[in-house]
Protein backbone atom coordinates (compact mmCIF):
# COMPACT_ATOMS: atom_id res chain seq x y z
CA UNK A 1 0.00 0.00 0.00
CA UNK A 2 1.25 3.49 -0.88
CA UNK A 3 0.22 6.74 0.87
CA UNK A 4 1.31 10.22 -0.10
CA UNK A 5 2.13 12.51 2.84
CA UNK A 6 2.10 16.27 2.44
CA UNK A 7 4.38 18.20 4.82
CA UNK A 8 3.22 20.75 7.34
CA UNK A 9 5.07 24.03 7.65
CA UNK A 10 6.78 24.47 11.01
CA UNK A 11 8.02 27.84 12.19
CA UNK A 12 11.07 27.24 14.33
CA UNK A 13 12.11 30.58 15.74
CA UNK A 14 15.73 29.50 16.33
CA UNK A 15 16.00 28.71 12.61
CA UNK A 16 15.02 32.23 11.65
CA UNK A 17 14.82 32.69 7.91
CA UNK A 18 14.74 28.94 7.33
CA UNK A 19 11.56 27.36 6.03
CA UNK A 20 10.92 23.91 7.64
CA UNK A 21 8.57 21.25 6.19
CA UNK A 22 7.78 18.29 8.48
CA UNK A 23 6.44 15.00 7.07
CA UNK A 24 7.20 12.59 9.95
CA UNK A 25 5.55 12.21 12.40
CA UNK A 26 2.33 12.48 10.42
CA UNK A 27 -1.23 11.97 11.65
CA UNK A 28 -1.53 8.82 9.53
CA UNK A 29 2.07 7.61 9.49
CA UNK A 30 3.90 8.01 12.80
CA UNK A 31 7.17 6.38 11.85
CA UNK A 32 9.03 4.57 9.04
CA UNK A 33 10.87 1.73 10.76
CA UNK A 34 12.67 3.47 13.64
CA UNK A 35 12.74 6.79 11.70
CA UNK A 36 10.52 9.00 13.86
CA UNK A 37 11.15 12.55 12.60
CA UNK A 38 11.83 14.22 9.24
CA UNK A 39 12.30 17.98 8.84
CA UNK A 40 13.17 19.30 5.38
CA UNK A 41 14.51 22.86 5.18
CA UNK A 42 15.45 25.21 2.36
CA UNK A 43 16.86 25.84 -0.14
CA UNK A 44 17.13 29.15 1.72
CA UNK A 45 19.54 31.96 0.84
CA UNK A 46 21.83 32.56 3.80
CA UNK A 47 20.77 36.13 4.50
CA UNK A 48 19.67 35.13 7.96
CA UNK A 49 21.76 32.15 9.02
CA UNK A 50 20.36 29.18 10.95
CA UNK A 51 21.51 29.23 14.54
CA UNK A 52 20.19 26.67 17.04
CA UNK A 53 21.68 27.15 20.53
CA UNK A 54 22.50 24.29 22.93
CA UNK A 55 19.58 21.90 23.53
CA UNK A 56 19.32 18.33 24.84
CA UNK A 57 18.38 14.95 23.35
CA UNK A 58 17.64 11.53 24.86
CA UNK A 59 16.66 8.08 23.56
CA UNK A 60 17.31 8.81 19.87
CA UNK A 61 19.91 9.32 17.14
CA UNK A 62 20.00 12.52 15.09
CA UNK A 63 20.95 12.23 11.42
CA UNK A 64 21.99 15.41 9.57
CA UNK A 65 22.17 15.39 5.76
CA UNK A 66 22.76 18.39 3.48
CA UNK A 67 21.98 18.99 -0.21
CA UNK A 68 23.74 22.37 -0.15
CA UNK A 69 25.36 24.70 2.38
CA UNK A 70 27.45 23.89 5.43
CA UNK A 71 26.69 23.50 9.16
CA UNK A 72 28.91 23.58 12.24
CA UNK A 73 28.00 21.06 14.97
CA UNK A 74 29.17 21.31 18.62
CA UNK A 75 28.21 18.95 21.44
CA UNK A 76 28.72 18.07 25.11
CA UNK A 77 31.20 15.29 24.20
CA UNK A 78 33.51 18.05 22.96
CA UNK A 79 32.86 17.43 19.24
CA UNK A 80 33.31 20.34 16.81
CA UNK A 81 32.46 19.15 13.30
CA UNK A 82 31.53 20.86 10.05
CA UNK A 83 29.24 18.97 7.69
CA UNK A 84 28.93 19.45 3.92
CA UNK A 85 26.78 17.82 1.21
CA UNK A 86 27.53 14.11 0.84
CA UNK A 87 28.73 13.82 4.45
CA UNK A 88 26.85 12.41 7.43
CA UNK A 89 26.68 13.60 11.03
CA UNK A 90 25.07 10.99 13.29
CA UNK A 91 24.70 11.64 17.01
CA UNK A 92 23.53 8.90 19.38
CA UNK A 93 22.06 10.68 22.38
CA UNK A 94 21.43 7.56 24.49
CA UNK A 95 21.10 8.60 28.14
CA UNK A 96 21.69 12.26 27.29
CA UNK A 97 23.64 14.73 25.17
CA UNK A 98 23.43 18.44 24.35
CA UNK A 99 24.41 20.03 21.03
CA UNK A 100 24.16 23.20 18.95
CA UNK A 101 24.16 23.87 15.20
CA UNK A 102 24.94 26.94 13.14
CA UNK A 103 25.00 27.37 9.38
CA UNK A 104 28.10 28.81 7.74
CA UNK A 105 27.08 32.07 6.15
CA UNK A 106 29.49 31.98 3.18
CA UNK A 107 28.52 28.44 2.13
CA UNK A 108 25.60 29.27 -0.17
CA UNK A 109 21.94 28.28 0.09
CA UNK A 110 21.08 26.04 3.03
CA UNK A 111 19.17 22.89 2.00
CA UNK A 112 18.94 19.63 3.92
CA UNK A 113 17.08 17.24 6.15
CA UNK A 114 17.15 16.59 9.89
CA UNK A 115 16.09 13.06 10.84
CA UNK A 116 15.67 11.26 14.15
CA UNK A 117 15.86 7.52 14.83
CA UNK A 118 14.29 5.98 17.96
CA UNK A 119 16.63 3.77 20.00
CA UNK A 120 15.13 0.42 21.07
CA UNK A 121 14.55 -0.07 24.79
CA UNK A 122 17.73 -2.13 25.32
CA UNK A 123 19.92 0.65 23.81
CA UNK A 124 18.22 3.88 24.71
CA UNK A 125 20.13 4.49 27.96
CA UNK A 126 23.57 3.91 26.42
CA UNK A 127 26.58 6.25 26.54
CA UNK A 128 26.28 9.08 23.99
CA UNK A 129 28.33 8.95 20.78
CA UNK A 130 28.99 11.30 17.86
CA UNK A 131 30.32 10.19 14.45
CA UNK A 132 31.10 11.98 11.18
CA UNK A 133 31.25 9.96 7.93
CA UNK A 134 32.57 11.39 4.68
CA UNK A 135 33.42 8.32 2.60
CA UNK A 136 29.98 6.80 2.21
CA UNK A 137 29.50 4.20 -0.57
CA UNK A 138 28.49 5.59 -3.99
CA UNK A 139 27.11 3.34 -6.72
CA UNK A 140 24.37 3.10 -9.33
CA UNK A 141 20.91 1.66 -8.83
CA UNK A 142 19.40 0.81 -12.23
CA UNK A 143 21.55 3.52 -13.86
CA UNK A 144 20.79 6.18 -11.23
CA UNK A 145 23.50 7.69 -9.01
CA UNK A 146 23.03 6.62 -5.37
CA UNK A 147 24.81 7.29 -2.09
CA UNK A 148 24.30 4.98 0.88
CA UNK A 149 23.86 7.05 4.06
CA UNK A 150 22.76 4.42 6.60
CA UNK A 151 22.49 0.62 6.47
CA UNK A 152 23.15 -1.71 3.52
CA UNK A 153 22.10 -2.04 -0.13
CA UNK A 154 23.14 -5.15 -2.08
CA UNK A 155 26.84 -5.70 -1.36
CA UNK A 156 27.36 -2.17 -0.01
CA UNK A 157 27.54 -1.32 3.69
CA UNK A 158 27.58 2.25 5.06
CA UNK A 159 29.43 1.10 8.24
CA UNK A 160 27.27 3.57 10.17
CA UNK A 161 26.29 2.44 13.69
CA UNK A 162 22.54 2.00 14.18
CA UNK A 163 20.59 -0.07 16.69
CA UNK A 164 17.79 -1.45 14.51
CA UNK A 165 17.56 -2.57 10.85
CA UNK A 166 17.46 0.68 8.85
CA UNK A 167 18.44 2.11 5.50
CA UNK A 168 18.81 5.60 4.00
CA UNK A 169 19.90 6.22 0.39
CA UNK A 170 20.23 9.50 -1.53
CA UNK A 171 19.26 9.28 -5.22
CA UNK A 172 20.19 11.77 -7.96
CA UNK A 173 17.66 11.10 -10.71
CA UNK A 174 18.10 12.33 -14.29
CA UNK A 175 15.13 13.79 -16.16
CA UNK A 176 13.31 11.14 -18.18
CA UNK A 177 14.94 8.21 -16.39
CA UNK A 178 13.13 5.45 -14.51
CA UNK A 179 14.83 3.77 -11.55
CA UNK A 180 13.68 0.48 -10.02
CA UNK A 181 14.94 0.15 -6.43
CA UNK A 182 15.16 -3.31 -4.82
CA UNK A 183 13.40 -3.37 -1.45
CA UNK A 184 13.61 -5.65 1.58
CA UNK A 185 10.05 -6.95 2.05
CA UNK A 186 10.52 -6.98 5.85
CA UNK A 187 11.01 -3.17 5.76
CA UNK A 188 8.49 -0.34 5.41
CA UNK A 189 9.75 2.60 3.32
CA UNK A 190 9.38 6.27 2.59
CA UNK A 191 10.60 8.14 -0.49
CA UNK A 192 11.09 11.87 0.24
CA UNK A 193 11.64 14.36 -2.59
CA UNK A 194 14.07 17.23 -1.91
CA UNK A 195 13.99 18.83 -5.38
CA UNK A 196 12.62 18.19 -8.86
CA UNK A 197 9.47 16.27 -9.80
CA UNK A 198 9.00 12.48 -9.81
CA UNK A 199 6.39 9.72 -9.93
CA UNK A 200 6.75 6.88 -7.42
CA UNK A 201 4.88 3.84 -8.78
CA UNK A 202 2.68 6.36 -10.61
CA UNK A 203 2.11 8.65 -7.59
CA UNK A 204 3.20 12.19 -8.48
CA UNK A 205 5.53 13.82 -5.94
CA UNK A 206 6.61 17.46 -5.49
CA UNK A 207 9.46 18.76 -3.31
CA UNK A 208 8.80 18.29 0.41
CA UNK A 209 6.33 15.42 -0.12
CA UNK A 210 6.86 11.79 0.85
CA UNK A 211 5.41 8.50 -0.38
CA UNK A 212 5.06 5.81 2.30
CA UNK A 213 5.05 2.11 1.47
CA UNK A 214 4.06 -0.55 4.00
CA UNK A 215 6.17 -3.71 4.36
CA UNK A 216 5.87 -6.58 1.90
CA UNK A 217 7.07 -4.98 -1.35
CA UNK A 218 10.06 -6.17 -3.39
CA UNK A 219 10.67 -3.02 -5.44
CA UNK A 220 9.78 0.62 -5.93
CA UNK A 221 9.83 2.44 -9.26
CA UNK A 222 10.82 6.14 -9.36
CA UNK A 223 10.45 8.08 -12.65
CA UNK A 224 11.94 11.57 -12.87
CA UNK A 225 10.12 14.25 -14.90
CA UNK A 226 12.98 16.70 -14.25
CA UNK A 227 16.43 16.29 -12.67
CA UNK A 228 15.51 15.36 -9.09
CA UNK A 229 17.07 14.56 -5.73
CA UNK A 230 15.38 12.29 -3.23
CA UNK A 231 15.91 10.17 -0.17
CA UNK A 232 14.79 6.58 0.39
CA UNK A 233 14.25 5.71 4.07
CA UNK A 234 13.37 2.25 5.34
CA UNK A 235 13.34 -0.01 8.35
CA UNK A 236 11.68 -2.91 10.12
CA UNK A 237 8.40 -1.61 11.65
CA UNK A 238 9.17 -0.37 15.18
CA UNK A 239 6.79 -2.05 17.61
CA UNK A 240 7.62 -0.45 20.98
CA UNK A 241 5.23 2.28 22.16
CA UNK A 242 7.17 5.52 22.67
CA UNK A 243 6.60 8.94 24.16
CA UNK A 244 8.06 11.79 22.13
CA UNK A 245 8.09 15.27 23.64
CA UNK A 246 10.25 18.25 22.59
CA UNK A 247 13.73 16.78 21.97
CA UNK A 248 13.24 13.69 24.13
CA UNK A 249 12.11 10.14 23.42
CA UNK A 250 11.06 8.13 26.47
CA UNK A 251 8.53 5.52 27.48
CA UNK A 252 6.72 7.06 30.47
CA UNK A 253 5.53 10.49 31.58
CA UNK A 254 7.77 10.27 34.67
CA UNK A 255 10.83 9.73 32.46
CA UNK A 256 10.03 12.72 30.28
CA UNK A 257 9.52 14.89 33.37
CA UNK A 258 12.90 13.69 34.70
CA UNK A 259 14.64 14.48 31.38
CA UNK A 260 13.11 17.95 31.31
CA UNK A 261 14.08 18.55 34.94
CA UNK A 262 17.66 17.39 34.31
CA UNK A 263 18.01 19.91 31.46
CA UNK A 264 16.44 22.75 33.42
CA UNK A 265 18.62 22.14 36.50
CA UNK A 266 21.90 21.64 34.53
CA UNK A 267 22.63 18.14 35.86
CA UNK A 268 25.60 16.09 34.63
CA UNK A 269 23.26 14.22 32.27
CA UNK A 270 23.70 17.17 29.87
CA UNK A 271 27.19 18.63 30.39
CA UNK A 272 27.84 22.23 29.36
CA UNK A 273 30.10 22.98 26.38
CA UNK A 274 31.53 26.01 24.60
CA UNK A 275 30.33 27.11 21.15
CA UNK A 276 30.22 30.28 19.07
CA UNK A 277 26.45 30.76 19.60
CA UNK A 278 26.33 30.90 23.40
CA UNK A 279 23.36 30.35 25.69
CA UNK A 280 20.93 27.43 25.71
CA UNK A 281 17.31 26.79 24.71
CA UNK A 282 15.02 26.41 27.74
CA UNK A 283 12.61 23.47 27.78
CA UNK A 284 8.99 24.38 27.06
CA UNK A 285 6.36 23.84 29.75
CA UNK A 286 4.86 20.36 29.81
CA UNK A 287 1.16 20.24 28.89
CA UNK A 288 -1.33 19.80 31.74
CA UNK A 289 -2.79 16.70 30.13
CA UNK A 290 -0.82 13.44 30.16
CA UNK A 291 1.39 12.84 27.12
CA UNK A 292 -0.02 10.27 24.74
CA UNK A 293 1.99 7.19 23.79
CA UNK A 294 2.80 7.15 20.12
CA UNK A 295 2.12 3.63 18.98
CA UNK A 296 3.54 2.81 15.60
CA UNK A 297 0.28 1.46 14.24
CA UNK A 298 0.54 2.51 10.64
CA UNK A 299 -2.52 1.64 8.53
MN1 LIG B 1 19.01 18.77 17.97
CSV table of C-alpha atoms and ligand atoms in Angstrom, one decimal:
chain,number,residue,atom,x,y,z
A,1,UNK,CA,0.0,0.0,0.0
A,2,UNK,CA,1.3,3.5,-0.9
A,3,UNK,CA,0.2,6.7,0.9
A,4,UNK,CA,1.3,10.2,-0.1
A,5,UNK,CA,2.1,12.5,2.8
A,6,UNK,CA,2.1,16.3,2.4
A,7,UNK,CA,4.4,18.2,4.8
A,8,UNK,CA,3.2,20.8,7.3
A,9,UNK,CA,5.1,24.0,7.7
A,10,UNK,CA,6.8,24.5,11.0
A,11,UNK,CA,8.0,27.8,12.2
A,12,UNK,CA,11.1,27.2,14.3
A,13,UNK,CA,12.1,30.6,15.7
A,14,UNK,CA,15.7,29.5,16.3
A,15,UNK,CA,16.0,28.7,12.6
A,16,UNK,CA,15.0,32.2,11.6
A,17,UNK,CA,14.8,32.7,7.9
A,18,UNK,CA,14.7,28.9,7.3
A,19,UNK,CA,11.6,27.4,6.0
A,20,UNK,CA,10.9,23.9,7.6
A,21,UNK,CA,8.6,21.3,6.2
A,22,UNK,CA,7.8,18.3,8.5
A,23,UNK,CA,6.4,15.0,7.1
A,24,UNK,CA,7.2,12.6,10.0
A,25,UNK,CA,5.5,12.2,12.4
A,26,UNK,CA,2.3,12.5,10.4
A,27,UNK,CA,-1.2,12.0,11.6
A,28,UNK,CA,-1.5,8.8,9.5
A,29,UNK,CA,2.1,7.6,9.5
A,30,UNK,CA,3.9,8.0,12.8
A,31,UNK,CA,7.2,6.4,11.8
A,32,UNK,CA,9.0,4.6,9.0
A,33,UNK,CA,10.9,1.7,10.8
A,34,UNK,CA,12.7,3.5,13.6
A,35,UNK,CA,12.7,6.8,11.7
A,36,UNK,CA,10.5,9.0,13.9
A,37,UNK,CA,11.2,12.6,12.6
A,38,UNK,CA,11.8,14.2,9.2
A,39,UNK,CA,12.3,18.0,8.8
A,40,UNK,CA,13.2,19.3,5.4
A,41,UNK,CA,14.5,22.9,5.2
A,42,UNK,CA,15.5,25.2,2.4
A,43,UNK,CA,16.9,25.8,-0.1
A,44,UNK,CA,17.1,29.2,1.7
A,45,UNK,CA,19.5,32.0,0.8
A,46,UNK,CA,21.8,32.6,3.8
A,47,UNK,CA,20.8,36.1,4.5
A,48,UNK,CA,19.7,35.1,8.0
A,49,UNK,CA,21.8,32.1,9.0
A,50,UNK,CA,20.4,29.2,10.9
A,51,UNK,CA,21.5,29.2,14.5
A,52,UNK,CA,20.2,26.7,17.0
A,53,UNK,CA,21.7,27.2,20.5
A,54,UNK,CA,22.5,24.3,22.9
A,55,UNK,CA,19.6,21.9,23.5
A,56,UNK,CA,19.3,18.3,24.8
A,57,UNK,CA,18.4,14.9,23.3
A,58,UNK,CA,17.6,11.5,24.9
A,59,UNK,CA,16.7,8.1,23.6
A,60,UNK,CA,17.3,8.8,19.9
A,61,UNK,CA,19.9,9.3,17.1
A,62,UNK,CA,20.0,12.5,15.1
A,63,UNK,CA,21.0,12.2,11.4
A,64,UNK,CA,22.0,15.4,9.6
A,65,UNK,CA,22.2,15.4,5.8
A,66,UNK,CA,22.8,18.4,3.5
A,67,UNK,CA,22.0,19.0,-0.2
A,68,UNK,CA,23.7,22.4,-0.2
A,69,UNK,CA,25.4,24.7,2.4
A,70,UNK,CA,27.4,23.9,5.4
A,71,UNK,CA,26.7,23.5,9.2
A,72,UNK,CA,28.9,23.6,12.2
A,73,UNK,CA,28.0,21.1,15.0
A,74,UNK,CA,29.2,21.3,18.6
A,75,UNK,CA,28.2,18.9,21.4
A,76,UNK,CA,28.7,18.1,25.1
A,77,UNK,CA,31.2,15.3,24.2
A,78,UNK,CA,33.5,18.0,23.0
A,79,UNK,CA,32.9,17.4,19.2
A,80,UNK,CA,33.3,20.3,16.8
A,81,UNK,CA,32.5,19.2,13.3
A,82,UNK,CA,31.5,20.9,10.0
A,83,UNK,CA,29.2,19.0,7.7
A,84,UNK,CA,28.9,19.5,3.9
A,85,UNK,CA,26.8,17.8,1.2
A,86,UNK,CA,27.5,14.1,0.8
A,87,UNK,CA,28.7,13.8,4.5
A,88,UNK,CA,26.8,12.4,7.4
A,89,UNK,CA,26.7,13.6,11.0
A,90,UNK,CA,25.1,11.0,13.3
A,91,UNK,CA,24.7,11.6,17.0
A,92,UNK,CA,23.5,8.9,19.4
A,93,UNK,CA,22.1,10.7,22.4
A,94,UNK,CA,21.4,7.6,24.5
A,95,UNK,CA,21.1,8.6,28.1
A,96,UNK,CA,21.7,12.3,27.3
A,97,UNK,CA,23.6,14.7,25.2
A,98,UNK,CA,23.4,18.4,24.3
A,99,UNK,CA,24.4,20.0,21.0
A,100,UNK,CA,24.2,23.2,19.0
A,101,UNK,CA,24.2,23.9,15.2
A,102,UNK,CA,24.9,26.9,13.1
A,103,UNK,CA,25.0,27.4,9.4
A,104,UNK,CA,28.1,28.8,7.7
A,105,UNK,CA,27.1,32.1,6.1
A,106,UNK,CA,29.5,32.0,3.2
A,107,UNK,CA,28.5,28.4,2.1
A,108,UNK,CA,25.6,29.3,-0.2
A,109,UNK,CA,21.9,28.3,0.1
A,110,UNK,CA,21.1,26.0,3.0
A,111,UNK,CA,19.2,22.9,2.0
A,112,UNK,CA,18.9,19.6,3.9
A,113,UNK,CA,17.1,17.2,6.2
A,114,UNK,CA,17.2,16.6,9.9
A,115,UNK,CA,16.1,13.1,10.8
A,116,UNK,CA,15.7,11.3,14.2
A,117,UNK,CA,15.9,7.5,14.8
A,118,UNK,CA,14.3,6.0,18.0
A,119,UNK,CA,16.6,3.8,20.0
A,120,UNK,CA,15.1,0.4,21.1
A,121,UNK,CA,14.5,-0.1,24.8
A,122,UNK,CA,17.7,-2.1,25.3
A,123,UNK,CA,19.9,0.6,23.8
A,124,UNK,CA,18.2,3.9,24.7
A,125,UNK,CA,20.1,4.5,28.0
A,126,UNK,CA,23.6,3.9,26.4
A,127,UNK,CA,26.6,6.2,26.5
A,128,UNK,CA,26.3,9.1,24.0
A,129,UNK,CA,28.3,9.0,20.8
A,130,UNK,CA,29.0,11.3,17.9
A,131,UNK,CA,30.3,10.2,14.5
A,132,UNK,CA,31.1,12.0,11.2
A,133,UNK,CA,31.3,10.0,7.9
A,134,UNK,CA,32.6,11.4,4.7
A,135,UNK,CA,33.4,8.3,2.6
A,136,UNK,CA,30.0,6.8,2.2
A,137,UNK,CA,29.5,4.2,-0.6
A,138,UNK,CA,28.5,5.6,-4.0
A,139,UNK,CA,27.1,3.3,-6.7
A,140,UNK,CA,24.4,3.1,-9.3
A,141,UNK,CA,20.9,1.7,-8.8
A,142,UNK,CA,19.4,0.8,-12.2
A,143,UNK,CA,21.5,3.5,-13.9
A,144,UNK,CA,20.8,6.2,-11.2
A,145,UNK,CA,23.5,7.7,-9.0
A,146,UNK,CA,23.0,6.6,-5.4
A,147,UNK,CA,24.8,7.3,-2.1
A,148,UNK,CA,24.3,5.0,0.9
A,149,UNK,CA,23.9,7.0,4.1
A,150,UNK,CA,22.8,4.4,6.6
A,151,UNK,CA,22.5,0.6,6.5
A,152,UNK,CA,23.2,-1.7,3.5
A,153,UNK,CA,22.1,-2.0,-0.1
A,154,UNK,CA,23.1,-5.1,-2.1
A,155,UNK,CA,26.8,-5.7,-1.4
A,156,UNK,CA,27.4,-2.2,0.0
A,157,UNK,CA,27.5,-1.3,3.7
A,158,UNK,CA,27.6,2.3,5.1
A,159,UNK,CA,29.4,1.1,8.2
A,160,UNK,CA,27.3,3.6,10.2
A,161,UNK,CA,26.3,2.4,13.7
A,162,UNK,CA,22.5,2.0,14.2
A,163,UNK,CA,20.6,-0.1,16.7
A,164,UNK,CA,17.8,-1.5,14.5
A,165,UNK,CA,17.6,-2.6,10.9
A,166,UNK,CA,17.5,0.7,8.9
A,167,UNK,CA,18.4,2.1,5.5
A,168,UNK,CA,18.8,5.6,4.0
A,169,UNK,CA,19.9,6.2,0.4
A,170,UNK,CA,20.2,9.5,-1.5
A,171,UNK,CA,19.3,9.3,-5.2
A,172,UNK,CA,20.2,11.8,-8.0
A,173,UNK,CA,17.7,11.1,-10.7
A,174,UNK,CA,18.1,12.3,-14.3
A,175,UNK,CA,15.1,13.8,-16.2
A,176,UNK,CA,13.3,11.1,-18.2
A,177,UNK,CA,14.9,8.2,-16.4
A,178,UNK,CA,13.1,5.4,-14.5
A,179,UNK,CA,14.8,3.8,-11.6
A,180,UNK,CA,13.7,0.5,-10.0
A,181,UNK,CA,14.9,0.1,-6.4
A,182,UNK,CA,15.2,-3.3,-4.8
A,183,UNK,CA,13.4,-3.4,-1.4
A,184,UNK,CA,13.6,-5.7,1.6
A,185,UNK,CA,10.0,-6.9,2.0
A,186,UNK,CA,10.5,-7.0,5.8
A,187,UNK,CA,11.0,-3.2,5.8
A,188,UNK,CA,8.5,-0.3,5.4
A,189,UNK,CA,9.7,2.6,3.3
A,190,UNK,CA,9.4,6.3,2.6
A,191,UNK,CA,10.6,8.1,-0.5
A,192,UNK,CA,11.1,11.9,0.2
A,193,UNK,CA,11.6,14.4,-2.6
A,194,UNK,CA,14.1,17.2,-1.9
A,195,UNK,CA,14.0,18.8,-5.4
A,196,UNK,CA,12.6,18.2,-8.9
A,197,UNK,CA,9.5,16.3,-9.8
A,198,UNK,CA,9.0,12.5,-9.8
A,199,UNK,CA,6.4,9.7,-9.9
A,200,UNK,CA,6.8,6.9,-7.4
A,201,UNK,CA,4.9,3.8,-8.8
A,202,UNK,CA,2.7,6.4,-10.6
A,203,UNK,CA,2.1,8.6,-7.6
A,204,UNK,CA,3.2,12.2,-8.5
A,205,UNK,CA,5.5,13.8,-5.9
A,206,UNK,CA,6.6,17.5,-5.5
A,207,UNK,CA,9.5,18.8,-3.3
A,208,UNK,CA,8.8,18.3,0.4
A,209,UNK,CA,6.3,15.4,-0.1
A,210,UNK,CA,6.9,11.8,0.9
A,211,UNK,CA,5.4,8.5,-0.4
A,212,UNK,CA,5.1,5.8,2.3
A,213,UNK,CA,5.1,2.1,1.5
A,214,UNK,CA,4.1,-0.5,4.0
A,215,UNK,CA,6.2,-3.7,4.4
A,216,UNK,CA,5.9,-6.6,1.9
A,217,UNK,CA,7.1,-5.0,-1.3
A,218,UNK,CA,10.1,-6.2,-3.4
A,219,UNK,CA,10.7,-3.0,-5.4
A,220,UNK,CA,9.8,0.6,-5.9
A,221,UNK,CA,9.8,2.4,-9.3
A,222,UNK,CA,10.8,6.1,-9.4
A,223,UNK,CA,10.4,8.1,-12.7
A,224,UNK,CA,11.9,11.6,-12.9
A,225,UNK,CA,10.1,14.3,-14.9
A,226,UNK,CA,13.0,16.7,-14.2
A,227,UNK,CA,16.4,16.3,-12.7
A,228,UNK,CA,15.5,15.4,-9.1
A,229,UNK,CA,17.1,14.6,-5.7
A,230,UNK,CA,15.4,12.3,-3.2
A,231,UNK,CA,15.9,10.2,-0.2
A,232,UNK,CA,14.8,6.6,0.4
A,233,UNK,CA,14.3,5.7,4.1
A,234,UNK,CA,13.4,2.2,5.3
A,235,UNK,CA,13.3,0.0,8.3
A,236,UNK,CA,11.7,-2.9,10.1
A,237,UNK,CA,8.4,-1.6,11.7
A,238,UNK,CA,9.2,-0.4,15.2
A,239,UNK,CA,6.8,-2.0,17.6
A,240,UNK,CA,7.6,-0.4,21.0
A,241,UNK,CA,5.2,2.3,22.2
A,242,UNK,CA,7.2,5.5,22.7
A,243,UNK,CA,6.6,8.9,24.2
A,244,UNK,CA,8.1,11.8,22.1
A,245,UNK,CA,8.1,15.3,23.6
A,246,UNK,CA,10.3,18.2,22.6
A,247,UNK,CA,13.7,16.8,22.0
A,248,UNK,CA,13.2,13.7,24.1
A,249,UNK,CA,12.1,10.1,23.4
A,250,UNK,CA,11.1,8.1,26.5
A,251,UNK,CA,8.5,5.5,27.5
A,252,UNK,CA,6.7,7.1,30.5
A,253,UNK,CA,5.5,10.5,31.6
A,254,UNK,CA,7.8,10.3,34.7
A,255,UNK,CA,10.8,9.7,32.5
A,256,UNK,CA,10.0,12.7,30.3
A,257,UNK,CA,9.5,14.9,33.4
A,258,UNK,CA,12.9,13.7,34.7
A,259,UNK,CA,14.6,14.5,31.4
A,260,UNK,CA,13.1,18.0,31.3
A,261,UNK,CA,14.1,18.6,34.9
A,262,UNK,CA,17.7,17.4,34.3
A,263,UNK,CA,18.0,19.9,31.5
A,264,UNK,CA,16.4,22.8,33.4
A,265,UNK,CA,18.6,22.1,36.5
A,266,UNK,CA,21.9,21.6,34.5
A,267,UNK,CA,22.6,18.1,35.9
A,268,UNK,CA,25.6,16.1,34.6
A,269,UNK,CA,23.3,14.2,32.3
A,270,UNK,CA,23.7,17.2,29.9
A,271,UNK,CA,27.2,18.6,30.4
A,272,UNK,CA,27.8,22.2,29.4
A,273,UNK,CA,30.1,23.0,26.4
A,274,UNK,CA,31.5,26.0,24.6
A,275,UNK,CA,30.3,27.1,21.1
A,276,UNK,CA,30.2,30.3,19.1
A,277,UNK,CA,26.5,30.8,19.6
A,278,UNK,CA,26.3,30.9,23.4
A,279,UNK,CA,23.4,30.3,25.7
A,280,UNK,CA,20.9,27.4,25.7
A,281,UNK,CA,17.3,26.8,24.7
A,282,UNK,CA,15.0,26.4,27.7
A,283,UNK,CA,12.6,23.5,27.8
A,284,UNK,CA,9.0,24.4,27.1
A,285,UNK,CA,6.4,23.8,29.8
A,286,UNK,CA,4.9,20.4,29.8
A,287,UNK,CA,1.2,20.2,28.9
A,288,UNK,CA,-1.3,19.8,31.7
A,289,UNK,CA,-2.8,16.7,30.1
A,290,UNK,CA,-0.8,13.4,30.2
A,291,UNK,CA,1.4,12.8,27.1
A,292,UNK,CA,0.0,10.3,24.7
A,293,UNK,CA,2.0,7.2,23.8
A,294,UNK,CA,2.8,7.1,20.1
A,295,UNK,CA,2.1,3.6,19.0
A,296,UNK,CA,3.5,2.8,15.6
A,297,UNK,CA,0.3,1.5,14.2
A,298,UNK,CA,0.5,2.5,10.6
A,299,UNK,CA,-2.5,1.6,8.5
B,1,LIG,MN1,19.0,18.8,18.0
